XYZ file of C-alpha atoms in Angstrom:
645
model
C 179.875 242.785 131.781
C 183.388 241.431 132.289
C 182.649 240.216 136.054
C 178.878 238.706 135.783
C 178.972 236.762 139.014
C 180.915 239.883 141.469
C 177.714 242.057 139.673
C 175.148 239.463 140.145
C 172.302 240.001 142.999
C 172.320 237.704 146.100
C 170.193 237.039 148.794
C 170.808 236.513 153.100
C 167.806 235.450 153.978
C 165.063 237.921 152.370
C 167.392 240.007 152.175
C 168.171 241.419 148.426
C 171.810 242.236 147.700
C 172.327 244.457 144.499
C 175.946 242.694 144.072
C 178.512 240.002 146.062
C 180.991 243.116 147.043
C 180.628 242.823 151.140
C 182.538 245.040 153.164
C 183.698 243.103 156.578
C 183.908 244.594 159.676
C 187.300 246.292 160.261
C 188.084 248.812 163.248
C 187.889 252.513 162.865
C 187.582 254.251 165.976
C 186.011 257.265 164.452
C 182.551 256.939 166.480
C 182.120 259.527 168.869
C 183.427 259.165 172.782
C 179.663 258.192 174.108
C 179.610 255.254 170.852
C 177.210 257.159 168.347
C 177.894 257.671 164.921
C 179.799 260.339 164.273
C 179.593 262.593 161.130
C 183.255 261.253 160.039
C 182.191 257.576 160.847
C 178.844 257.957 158.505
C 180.856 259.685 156.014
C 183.507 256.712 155.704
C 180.912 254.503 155.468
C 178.525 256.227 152.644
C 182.019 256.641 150.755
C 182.085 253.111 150.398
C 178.489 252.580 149.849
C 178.957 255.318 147.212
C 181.672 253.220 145.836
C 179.898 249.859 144.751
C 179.718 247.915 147.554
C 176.469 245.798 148.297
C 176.861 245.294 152.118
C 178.595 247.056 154.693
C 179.311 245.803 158.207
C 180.305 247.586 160.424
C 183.110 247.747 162.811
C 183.491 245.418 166.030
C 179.848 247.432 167.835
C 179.394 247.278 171.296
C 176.854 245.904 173.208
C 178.628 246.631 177.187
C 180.135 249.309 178.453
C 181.748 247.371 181.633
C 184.030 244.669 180.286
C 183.340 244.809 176.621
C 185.313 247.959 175.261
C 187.332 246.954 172.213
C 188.552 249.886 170.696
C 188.219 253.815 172.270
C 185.170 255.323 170.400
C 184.037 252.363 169.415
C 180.429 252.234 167.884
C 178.177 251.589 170.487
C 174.067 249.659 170.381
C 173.976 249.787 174.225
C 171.460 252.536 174.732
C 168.276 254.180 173.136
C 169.899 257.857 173.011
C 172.409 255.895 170.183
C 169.585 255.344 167.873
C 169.160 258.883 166.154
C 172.708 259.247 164.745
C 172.779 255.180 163.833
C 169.456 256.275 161.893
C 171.264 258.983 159.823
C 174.234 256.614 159.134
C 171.797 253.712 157.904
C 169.908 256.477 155.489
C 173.152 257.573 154.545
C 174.362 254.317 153.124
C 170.551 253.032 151.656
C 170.682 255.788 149.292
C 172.957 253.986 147.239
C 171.033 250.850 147.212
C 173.645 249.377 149.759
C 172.775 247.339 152.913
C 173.987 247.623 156.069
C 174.306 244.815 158.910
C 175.761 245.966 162.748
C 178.693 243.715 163.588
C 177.687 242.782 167.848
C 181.193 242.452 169.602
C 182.221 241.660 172.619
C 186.604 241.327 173.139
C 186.532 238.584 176.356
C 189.566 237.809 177.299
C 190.964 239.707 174.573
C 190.456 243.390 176.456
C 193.252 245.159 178.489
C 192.067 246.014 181.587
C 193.693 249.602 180.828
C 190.790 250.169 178.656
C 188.093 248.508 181.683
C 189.097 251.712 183.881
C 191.519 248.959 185.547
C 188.602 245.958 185.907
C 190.107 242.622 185.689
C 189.490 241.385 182.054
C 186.508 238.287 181.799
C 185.898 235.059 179.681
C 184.646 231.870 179.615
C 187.802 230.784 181.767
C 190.684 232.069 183.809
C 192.808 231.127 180.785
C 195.343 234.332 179.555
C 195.806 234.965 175.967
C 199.118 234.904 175.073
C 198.984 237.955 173.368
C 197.672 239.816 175.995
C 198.845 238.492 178.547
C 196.563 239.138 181.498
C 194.365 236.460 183.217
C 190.865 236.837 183.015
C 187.900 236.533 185.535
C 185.969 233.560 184.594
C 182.372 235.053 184.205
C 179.737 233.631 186.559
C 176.900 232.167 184.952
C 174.202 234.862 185.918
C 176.783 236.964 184.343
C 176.703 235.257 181.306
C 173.167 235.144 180.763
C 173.155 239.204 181.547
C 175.424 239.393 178.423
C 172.983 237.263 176.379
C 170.498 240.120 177.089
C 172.975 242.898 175.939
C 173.303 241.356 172.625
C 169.664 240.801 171.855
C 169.260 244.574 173.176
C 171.891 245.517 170.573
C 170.589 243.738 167.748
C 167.150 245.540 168.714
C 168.911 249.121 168.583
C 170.468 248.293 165.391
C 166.796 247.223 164.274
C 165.131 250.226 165.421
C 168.210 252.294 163.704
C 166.864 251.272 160.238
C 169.919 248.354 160.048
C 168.947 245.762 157.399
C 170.627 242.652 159.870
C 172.876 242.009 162.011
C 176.127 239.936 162.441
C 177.223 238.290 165.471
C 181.425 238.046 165.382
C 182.067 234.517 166.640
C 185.605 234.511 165.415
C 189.249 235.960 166.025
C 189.475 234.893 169.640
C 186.619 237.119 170.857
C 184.055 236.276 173.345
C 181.483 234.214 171.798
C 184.673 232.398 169.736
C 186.313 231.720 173.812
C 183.053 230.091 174.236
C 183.197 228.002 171.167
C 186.644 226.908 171.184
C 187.827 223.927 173.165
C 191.288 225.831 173.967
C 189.631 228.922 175.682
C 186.191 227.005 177.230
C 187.066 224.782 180.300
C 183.707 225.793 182.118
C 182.204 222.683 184.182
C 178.430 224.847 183.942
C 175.897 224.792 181.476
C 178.257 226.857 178.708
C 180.844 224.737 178.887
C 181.631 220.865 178.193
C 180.143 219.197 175.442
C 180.141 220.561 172.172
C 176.211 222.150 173.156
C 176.982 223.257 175.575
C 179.740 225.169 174.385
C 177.527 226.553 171.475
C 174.755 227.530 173.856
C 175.712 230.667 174.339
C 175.430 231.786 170.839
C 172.318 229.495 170.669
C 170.973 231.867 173.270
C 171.536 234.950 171.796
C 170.481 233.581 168.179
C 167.215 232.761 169.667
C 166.768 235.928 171.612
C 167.738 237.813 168.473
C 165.485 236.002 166.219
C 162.154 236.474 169.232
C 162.832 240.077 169.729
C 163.772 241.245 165.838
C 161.550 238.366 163.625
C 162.181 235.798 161.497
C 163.112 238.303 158.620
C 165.805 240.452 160.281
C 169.042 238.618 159.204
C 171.407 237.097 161.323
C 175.127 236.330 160.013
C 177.556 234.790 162.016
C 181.538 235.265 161.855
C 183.238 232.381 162.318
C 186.801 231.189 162.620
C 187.266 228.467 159.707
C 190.711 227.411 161.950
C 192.475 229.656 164.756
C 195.181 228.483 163.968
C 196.401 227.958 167.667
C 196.648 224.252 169.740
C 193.394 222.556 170.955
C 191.437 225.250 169.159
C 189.075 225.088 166.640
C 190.289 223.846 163.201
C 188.302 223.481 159.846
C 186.497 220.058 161.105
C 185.129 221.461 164.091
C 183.836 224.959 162.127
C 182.172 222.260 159.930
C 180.234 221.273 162.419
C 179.402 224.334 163.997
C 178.413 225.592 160.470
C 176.307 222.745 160.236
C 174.759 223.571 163.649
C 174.117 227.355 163.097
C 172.556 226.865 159.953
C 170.067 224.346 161.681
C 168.921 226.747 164.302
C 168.237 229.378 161.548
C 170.576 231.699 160.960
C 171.239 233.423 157.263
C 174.339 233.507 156.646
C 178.187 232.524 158.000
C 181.154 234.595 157.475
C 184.120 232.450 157.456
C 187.871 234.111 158.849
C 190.334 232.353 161.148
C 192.787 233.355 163.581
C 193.072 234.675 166.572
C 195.438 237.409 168.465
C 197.784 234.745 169.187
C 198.142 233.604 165.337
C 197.010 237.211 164.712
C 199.016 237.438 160.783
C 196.478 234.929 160.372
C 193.753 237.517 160.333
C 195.206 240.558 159.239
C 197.785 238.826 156.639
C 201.073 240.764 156.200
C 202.352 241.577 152.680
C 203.526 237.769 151.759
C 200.165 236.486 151.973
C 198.821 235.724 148.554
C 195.270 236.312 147.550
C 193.147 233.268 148.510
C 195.839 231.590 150.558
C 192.628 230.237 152.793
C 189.678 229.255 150.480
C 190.187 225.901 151.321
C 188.240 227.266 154.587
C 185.267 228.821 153.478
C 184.828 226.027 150.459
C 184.801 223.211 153.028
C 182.236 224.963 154.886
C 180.275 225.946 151.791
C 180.551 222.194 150.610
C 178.291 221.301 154.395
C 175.477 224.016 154.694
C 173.098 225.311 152.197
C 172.974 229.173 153.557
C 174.975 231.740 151.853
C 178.789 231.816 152.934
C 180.512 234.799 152.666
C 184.259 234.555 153.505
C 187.607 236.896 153.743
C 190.317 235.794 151.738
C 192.862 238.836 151.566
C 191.473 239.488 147.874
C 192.586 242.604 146.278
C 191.364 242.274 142.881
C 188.204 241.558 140.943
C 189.818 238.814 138.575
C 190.270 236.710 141.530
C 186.814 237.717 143.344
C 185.357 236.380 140.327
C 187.558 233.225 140.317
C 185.846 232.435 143.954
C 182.465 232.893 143.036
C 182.841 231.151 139.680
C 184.331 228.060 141.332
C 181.499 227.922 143.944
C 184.147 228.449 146.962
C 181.620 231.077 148.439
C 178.545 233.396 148.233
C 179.654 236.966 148.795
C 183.417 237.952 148.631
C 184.628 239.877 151.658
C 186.791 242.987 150.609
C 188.233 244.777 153.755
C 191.210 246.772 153.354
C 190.924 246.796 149.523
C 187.824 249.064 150.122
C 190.118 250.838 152.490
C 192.549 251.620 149.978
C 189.900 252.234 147.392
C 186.484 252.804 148.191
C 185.794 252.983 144.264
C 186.773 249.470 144.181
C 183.403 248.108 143.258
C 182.776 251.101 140.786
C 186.377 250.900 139.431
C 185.584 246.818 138.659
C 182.022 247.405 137.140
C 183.113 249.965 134.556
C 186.262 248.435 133.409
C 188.851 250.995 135.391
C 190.329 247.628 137.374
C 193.329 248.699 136.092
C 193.466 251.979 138.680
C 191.878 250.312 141.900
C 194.374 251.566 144.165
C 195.783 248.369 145.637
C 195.827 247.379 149.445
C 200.142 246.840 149.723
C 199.011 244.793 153.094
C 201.726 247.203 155.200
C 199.391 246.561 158.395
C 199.446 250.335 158.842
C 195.561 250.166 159.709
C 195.504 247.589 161.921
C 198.825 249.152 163.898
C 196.974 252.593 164.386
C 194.164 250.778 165.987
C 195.657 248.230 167.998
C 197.854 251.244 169.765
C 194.288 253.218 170.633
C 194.175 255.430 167.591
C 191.980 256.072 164.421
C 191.961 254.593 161.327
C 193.962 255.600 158.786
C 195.279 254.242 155.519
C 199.046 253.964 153.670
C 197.946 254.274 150.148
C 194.695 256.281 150.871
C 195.331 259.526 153.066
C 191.749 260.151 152.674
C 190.183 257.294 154.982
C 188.666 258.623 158.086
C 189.490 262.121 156.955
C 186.661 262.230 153.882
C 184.888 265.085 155.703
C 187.868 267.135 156.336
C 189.545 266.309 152.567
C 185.598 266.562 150.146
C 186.037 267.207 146.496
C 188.927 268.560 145.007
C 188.071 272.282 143.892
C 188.632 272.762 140.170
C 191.076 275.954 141.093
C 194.119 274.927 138.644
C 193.081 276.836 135.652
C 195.904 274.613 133.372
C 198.207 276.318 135.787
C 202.012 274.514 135.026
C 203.396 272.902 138.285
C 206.443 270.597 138.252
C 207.309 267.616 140.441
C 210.639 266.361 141.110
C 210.935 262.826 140.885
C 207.828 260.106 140.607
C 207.522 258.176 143.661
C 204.625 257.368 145.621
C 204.734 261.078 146.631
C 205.465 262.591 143.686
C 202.669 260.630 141.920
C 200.114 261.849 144.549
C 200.928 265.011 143.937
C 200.522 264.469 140.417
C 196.644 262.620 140.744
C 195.649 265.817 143.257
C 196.797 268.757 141.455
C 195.591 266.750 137.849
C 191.798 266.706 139.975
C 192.192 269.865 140.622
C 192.492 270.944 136.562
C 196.150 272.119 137.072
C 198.762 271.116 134.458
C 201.300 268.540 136.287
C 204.594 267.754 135.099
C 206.786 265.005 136.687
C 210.331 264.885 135.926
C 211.792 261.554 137.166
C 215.472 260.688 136.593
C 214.989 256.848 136.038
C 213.058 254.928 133.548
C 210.612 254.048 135.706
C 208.270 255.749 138.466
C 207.436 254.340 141.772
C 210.971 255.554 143.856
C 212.417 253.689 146.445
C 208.904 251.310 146.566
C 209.311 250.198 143.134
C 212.968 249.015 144.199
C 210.981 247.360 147.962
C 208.796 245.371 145.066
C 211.799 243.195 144.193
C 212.607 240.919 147.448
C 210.000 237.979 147.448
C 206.303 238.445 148.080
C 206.258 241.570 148.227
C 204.761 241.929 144.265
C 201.718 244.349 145.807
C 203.946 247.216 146.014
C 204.218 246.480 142.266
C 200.471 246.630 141.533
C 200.504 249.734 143.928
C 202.680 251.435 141.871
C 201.452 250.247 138.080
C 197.466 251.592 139.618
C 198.990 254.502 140.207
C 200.374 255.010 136.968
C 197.765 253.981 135.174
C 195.506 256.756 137.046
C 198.015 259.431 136.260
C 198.161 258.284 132.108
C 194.219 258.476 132.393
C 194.424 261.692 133.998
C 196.796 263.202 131.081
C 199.400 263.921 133.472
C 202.528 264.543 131.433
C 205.882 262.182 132.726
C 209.044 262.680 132.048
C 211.188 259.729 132.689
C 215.052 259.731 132.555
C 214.941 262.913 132.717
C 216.956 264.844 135.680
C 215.617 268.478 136.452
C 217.542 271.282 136.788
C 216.955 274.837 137.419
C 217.566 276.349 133.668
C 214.795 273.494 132.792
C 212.718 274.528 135.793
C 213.258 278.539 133.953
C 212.116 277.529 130.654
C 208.946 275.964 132.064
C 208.351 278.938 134.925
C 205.956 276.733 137.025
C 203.567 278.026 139.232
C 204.710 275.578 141.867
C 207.174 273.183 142.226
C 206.661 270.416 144.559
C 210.351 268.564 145.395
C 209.835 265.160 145.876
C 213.135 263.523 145.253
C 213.247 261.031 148.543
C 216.023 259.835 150.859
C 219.219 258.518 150.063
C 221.054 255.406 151.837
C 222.559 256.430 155.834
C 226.584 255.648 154.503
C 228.970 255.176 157.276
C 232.252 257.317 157.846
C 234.885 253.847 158.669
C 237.663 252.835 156.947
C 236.522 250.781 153.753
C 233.828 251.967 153.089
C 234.408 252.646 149.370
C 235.767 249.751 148.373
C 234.530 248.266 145.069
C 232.756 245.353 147.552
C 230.220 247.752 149.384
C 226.976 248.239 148.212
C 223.449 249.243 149.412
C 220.521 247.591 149.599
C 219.198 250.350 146.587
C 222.140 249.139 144.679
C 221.035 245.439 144.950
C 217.815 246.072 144.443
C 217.969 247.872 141.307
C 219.549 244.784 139.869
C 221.705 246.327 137.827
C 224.330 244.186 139.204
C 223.619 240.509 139.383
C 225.274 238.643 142.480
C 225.523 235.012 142.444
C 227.161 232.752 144.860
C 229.058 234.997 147.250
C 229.564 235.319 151.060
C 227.984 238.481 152.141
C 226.623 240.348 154.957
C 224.288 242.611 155.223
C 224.695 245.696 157.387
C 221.328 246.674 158.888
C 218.435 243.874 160.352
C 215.197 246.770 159.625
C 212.875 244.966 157.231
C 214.972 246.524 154.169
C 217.884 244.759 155.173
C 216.064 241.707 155.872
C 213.984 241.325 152.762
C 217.524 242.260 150.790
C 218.818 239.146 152.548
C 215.995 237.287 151.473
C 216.479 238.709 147.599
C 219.843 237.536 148.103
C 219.646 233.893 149.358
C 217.588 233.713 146.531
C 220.600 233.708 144.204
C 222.414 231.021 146.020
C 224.602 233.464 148.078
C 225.395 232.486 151.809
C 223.842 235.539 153.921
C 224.904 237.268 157.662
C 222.428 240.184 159.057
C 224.420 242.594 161.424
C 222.467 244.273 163.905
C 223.987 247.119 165.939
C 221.313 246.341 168.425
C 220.287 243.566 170.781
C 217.209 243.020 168.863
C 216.450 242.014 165.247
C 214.297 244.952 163.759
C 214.066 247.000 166.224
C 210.894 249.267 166.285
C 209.122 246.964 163.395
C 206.105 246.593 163.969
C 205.308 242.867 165.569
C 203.374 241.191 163.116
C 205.379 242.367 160.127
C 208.340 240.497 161.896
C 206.242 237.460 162.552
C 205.773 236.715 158.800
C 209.463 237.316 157.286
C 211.511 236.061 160.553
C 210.378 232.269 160.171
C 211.325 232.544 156.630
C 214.880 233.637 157.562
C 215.359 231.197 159.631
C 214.313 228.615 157.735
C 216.842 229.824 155.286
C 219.461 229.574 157.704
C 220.418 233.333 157.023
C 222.494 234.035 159.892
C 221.654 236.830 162.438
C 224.271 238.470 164.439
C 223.029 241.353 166.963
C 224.714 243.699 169.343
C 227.315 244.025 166.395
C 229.121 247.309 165.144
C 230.613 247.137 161.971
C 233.906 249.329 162.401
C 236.139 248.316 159.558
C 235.724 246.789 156.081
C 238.820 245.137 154.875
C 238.981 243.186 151.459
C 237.366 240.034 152.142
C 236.468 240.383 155.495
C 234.619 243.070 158.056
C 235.528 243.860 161.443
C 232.611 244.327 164.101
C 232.923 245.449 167.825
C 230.870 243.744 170.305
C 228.650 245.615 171.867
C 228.725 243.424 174.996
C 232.483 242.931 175.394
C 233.992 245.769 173.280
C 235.678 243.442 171.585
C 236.508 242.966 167.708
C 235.287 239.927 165.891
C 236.336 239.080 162.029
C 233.616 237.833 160.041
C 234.866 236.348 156.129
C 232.712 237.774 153.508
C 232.727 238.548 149.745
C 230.505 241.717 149.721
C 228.909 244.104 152.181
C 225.471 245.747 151.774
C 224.424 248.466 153.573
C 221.058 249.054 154.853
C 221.282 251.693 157.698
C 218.567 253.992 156.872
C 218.369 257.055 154.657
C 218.472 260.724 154.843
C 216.876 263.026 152.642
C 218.138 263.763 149.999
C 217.857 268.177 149.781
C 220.663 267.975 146.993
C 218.523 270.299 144.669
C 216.477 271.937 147.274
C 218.280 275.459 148.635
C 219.382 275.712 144.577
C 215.340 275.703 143.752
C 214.486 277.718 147.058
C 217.024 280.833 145.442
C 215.345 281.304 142.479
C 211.698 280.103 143.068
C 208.899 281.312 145.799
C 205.783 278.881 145.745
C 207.886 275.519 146.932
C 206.764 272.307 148.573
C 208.542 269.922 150.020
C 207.340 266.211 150.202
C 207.409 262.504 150.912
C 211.285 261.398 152.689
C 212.726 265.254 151.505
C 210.690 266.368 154.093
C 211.124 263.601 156.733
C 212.240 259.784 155.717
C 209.549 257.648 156.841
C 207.293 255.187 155.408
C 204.736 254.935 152.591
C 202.045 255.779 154.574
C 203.859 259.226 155.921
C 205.292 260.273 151.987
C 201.968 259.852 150.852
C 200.178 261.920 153.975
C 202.645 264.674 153.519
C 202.031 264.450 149.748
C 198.135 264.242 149.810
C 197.796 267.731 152.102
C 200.202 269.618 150.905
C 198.910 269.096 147.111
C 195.043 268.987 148.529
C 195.212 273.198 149.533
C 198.257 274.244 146.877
């Protein structure tokens, strides 16, 4: 066995685990509107029990109704009429031999009073989160010890539900983490103060867990190894509360960090690297003697085994990689690491929820939809179907209608698959879309799925071949500007750059467009000694990028000193300089440079489509042909349509 220690049995507490694959709690919002488990929520779940994993926790589950509502249909343990359909999702996961733990939740100060039916939003103190930005009710005391009660009541649910433990999320700037951390807990009662007092809380609910449920129903605690924020708790202070919770008898700690004010340190955006925060979890291993499992924004098994090998922790936390692939265990056990379908850390999950909807996935279209998309039916019969060009859509198409025993042939005009994502691989850190790509590949070669690189298709081709179907997925092509210079020999686009195909060293240039395309070009760029200007049409840089995204490249630009220049028009291109228009003043500015690149958008690109439409019936459009968008929509669009062909 190529990964002995990922494959190796663990314990939390008396608890056997049949391997050290642990799926952490991540939102889904696919409960039911009253919090029980609904058919597509047990179904996601047994998908990844199915899939290797050897312990699932659930999403943030609630234990009150009046000022703890995290998510809309949220999983709920705060009544007895919850426990039948919390049964069938337990059974539904133990028949793989995986466990199951309830995650007990509770947002604090980190709820919008929008989602309270307009109740003022509570903590420890009347301190707003900056994120947020609403100031909370400090909770009374009686209150406090009410919300004591509803946990122990929710761990006793999740007990009576057949749930094999429970874990109690201390971390990300949540309620019992307000209470921990020094930054959030200014009480003057007994819950506030000293260090004790500030873990008495927890200490109460521990206790009330462990008298109600027994000494053998497992308790794990999430912690924050650092927030991450000022005056909050760092990695000497989750020490010590490590050190505390594992002398009060819990089973296990669950190291993250972060909060929603440092919130890319929880959910890390695509620059992260794998491990980037071991140094957390193998500090707090090196103090306490009970298992630690942590989350370090691993996507592959090499490097799950690296932790485990090098003692940094017990059980290796896999979120969105077992969103993106819920064979990932599977996949790693019988030597098929090579097609895991990688996480590409877009945030697209993590968006959805945080703007009140359900789950979904960029690379997977299946997740939260497993009910509605079941087993492909084997309807192909070797039935011929082409697919123009071999990006992430075109490659979907190719997997699906391969599953479904028809005989897929992808004609792509470069030398390479992978589209307009293998090109987004280049800038720095972003090497996932790489492995995205490459996983992808390597399932279509396993699948037999003949490829046809640099190789353009054209409609006597298409004749010869008479395809039942031919799906056109030939993407979007770069927005180009109708102004005066725009087709001089210095212009370029970002697709241009990024191909490589021309190297650029050492040059003044400015780059037309500040979306995270033309951004990350810059970065590419800088990278080659060039001196860089971002023109943005706009007031804002990015506009309509999605916050946290922005959070992790913008510090690196400016540390760069890449210049950004917003509410500018570019209007006229001139040999070695550009002419932009103020937004503001109407006026026109000169700005030097050596090159422009152009990153306005795209359009799709139909250039073959009414020519196919004349002399074929059974067509299907895809991916950015249909509508330019993002991975996560090309591979939607792709995934249906190729799903019911």
């Amino acid at each position: 066995m190529k990964y002995k220690k990922l494959f190796s049995e663990g314990m939390i507490g008396n608890l056997k685990l049949k391997n050290r694959i642990v799926m952490p709690a991540m939102g889904t919002s696919l409960a039911t509107s009253t919090g029980e488990a609904s058919d597509e929520i047990i179904r996601y779940y047994e998908e990844r029990a199915k899939g290797g994993c050897g312990l699932i926790i659930t999403e943030i589950t609630r234990i009150d109704n009046e000022t703890g509502i995290g998510t809309p249909n949220q999983l709920c343990v705060t009544d007895s009429y919850q426990i039948p359909r919390l049964q069938k999702l337990t059974r539904a996961v133990h028949k793989y031999d995986t466990k199951i733990f309830t995650q007990l939740h509770h947002p604090g100060r980190q709820a919008h009073s929008s989602s309270l039916n307009g109740k003022q939003i509570v903590g420890p103190s009347p301190i707003a989160s900056k994120a947020i930005g609403e100031i909370p009710r400090e909770l009374e005391t009686l209150e406090v010890e009410n919300l004591v009660k509803k946990f122990i009541k929710g761990a006793k649910i999740s007990q009576l539900s057949g749930f094999d433990g429970i874990e109690l999320h201390g971390a990300h700037g949540y309620l019992i983490c307000q209470f921990l951390s020094p930054a959030t807990n200014k009480r003057t009662d007994k819950y506030g103060g000293t260090f004790m007092n500030r873990m008495r809380f927890l200490t109460e609910i521990i206790m009330g867990i462990r008298h109600i449920c027994g000494k053998d129903f497992p308790i794990s605690v999430r912690i924050d190894g650092d927030e991450f924020i000022e005056g909050g708790i760092d990695i000497n202070e989750s020490i010590k509360i490590a050190r505390y919770l594992e002398s009060i008898g819990i089973d296990a700690i669950n190291v993250s960090s972060g909060t929603y004010e440092s919130s890319i340190t929880i959910i890390e955006p695509v620059s992260y690297k794998e491990g980037w925060k071991k140094h957390l979890s193998q500090s707090i291993k090196e103090n306490i003697k009970i298992p630690v499992i942590a989350c370090d924004s691993i996507k592959r098994p090499e490097i799950a085994e690296n932790l485990l090998e090098t003692n940094n922790l017990d059980f290796v936390a896999l979120g969105r990689a077992q969103l993106a692939d819920p064979e990932w265990g599977n996949k790693a056990l019988n030597g098929k690491e090579d097609q895991i379908r990688s996480c590409i850390s877009c945030l697209k999950c993590i968006e959805l929820i945080m703007n009140g909807k359900r789950v979904e996935c960029a690379v997977n279209p299946r997740v939260g939809m497993e009910i509605d998309f079941e087993e492909f039916k084997k309807d192909g019969d070797q039935r011929k179907v082409v697919i123009i060009g071999g990006g992430p859509a075109g490659m979907q198409a190719g997997i699906n209608l391969a599953k479904r025993n028809f005989t897929p042939i992808i004609f792509e005009k470069e030398d390479h698959l992978g589209g307009s994502v293998f090109l987004g691989s280049k800038p720095p850190m972003k090497e996932k879309l790489k492995w995205f790509i490459d996983n992808m590949e390597n399932e279509l070669k396993d699948l037999n799925v003949d490829i046809r690189l640099n190789t353009k298709a054209n409609i006597d081709l298409l004749k010869n071949i008479n395809p039942y179907a031919i799906f056109i997925a030939t993407g979007a092509k770069p927005i180009i500007p109708n102004i005066e210079g725009i087709n001089s020999k210095n212009v370029y686009t970002a697709e241009q750059i990024l191909s490589e195909k021309t190297e650029i060293k050492n040059k003044k240039i400015a780059v037309i467009g500040s979306g995270m395309t033309g951004l990350e070009t810059a970065e590419y760029l800088n990278n080659k000694n060039n001196e860089l200007t971002v023109i943005e049409m706009q007031k804002d840089i990015a506009p309509g990028t999605y916050l946290p995204n922005l959070m992790d490249i913008l510090p690196r630009i400016k540390k760069e000193k890449i210049n950004l220049l917003t509410s500018k028009k570019l209007v006229k291109i001139n040999e070695n300089s550009i002419e932009l228009m103020n937004m503001n003043t109407k006026k026109i500015e000169i700005l030097e440079t050596d090159l422009i690149v152009l990153s306005l958008g795209v359009q799709s690109n139909i250039e073959i489509v009414e020519e196919i439409k004349e002399s074929f019936k059974n067509i299907k459009i895809i991916g950015d042909v249909e509508k330019p968008g993002r991975i996560f929509d090309a591979m939607k669009s792709s995934f249906d349509k190729s799903y019911v062909l």
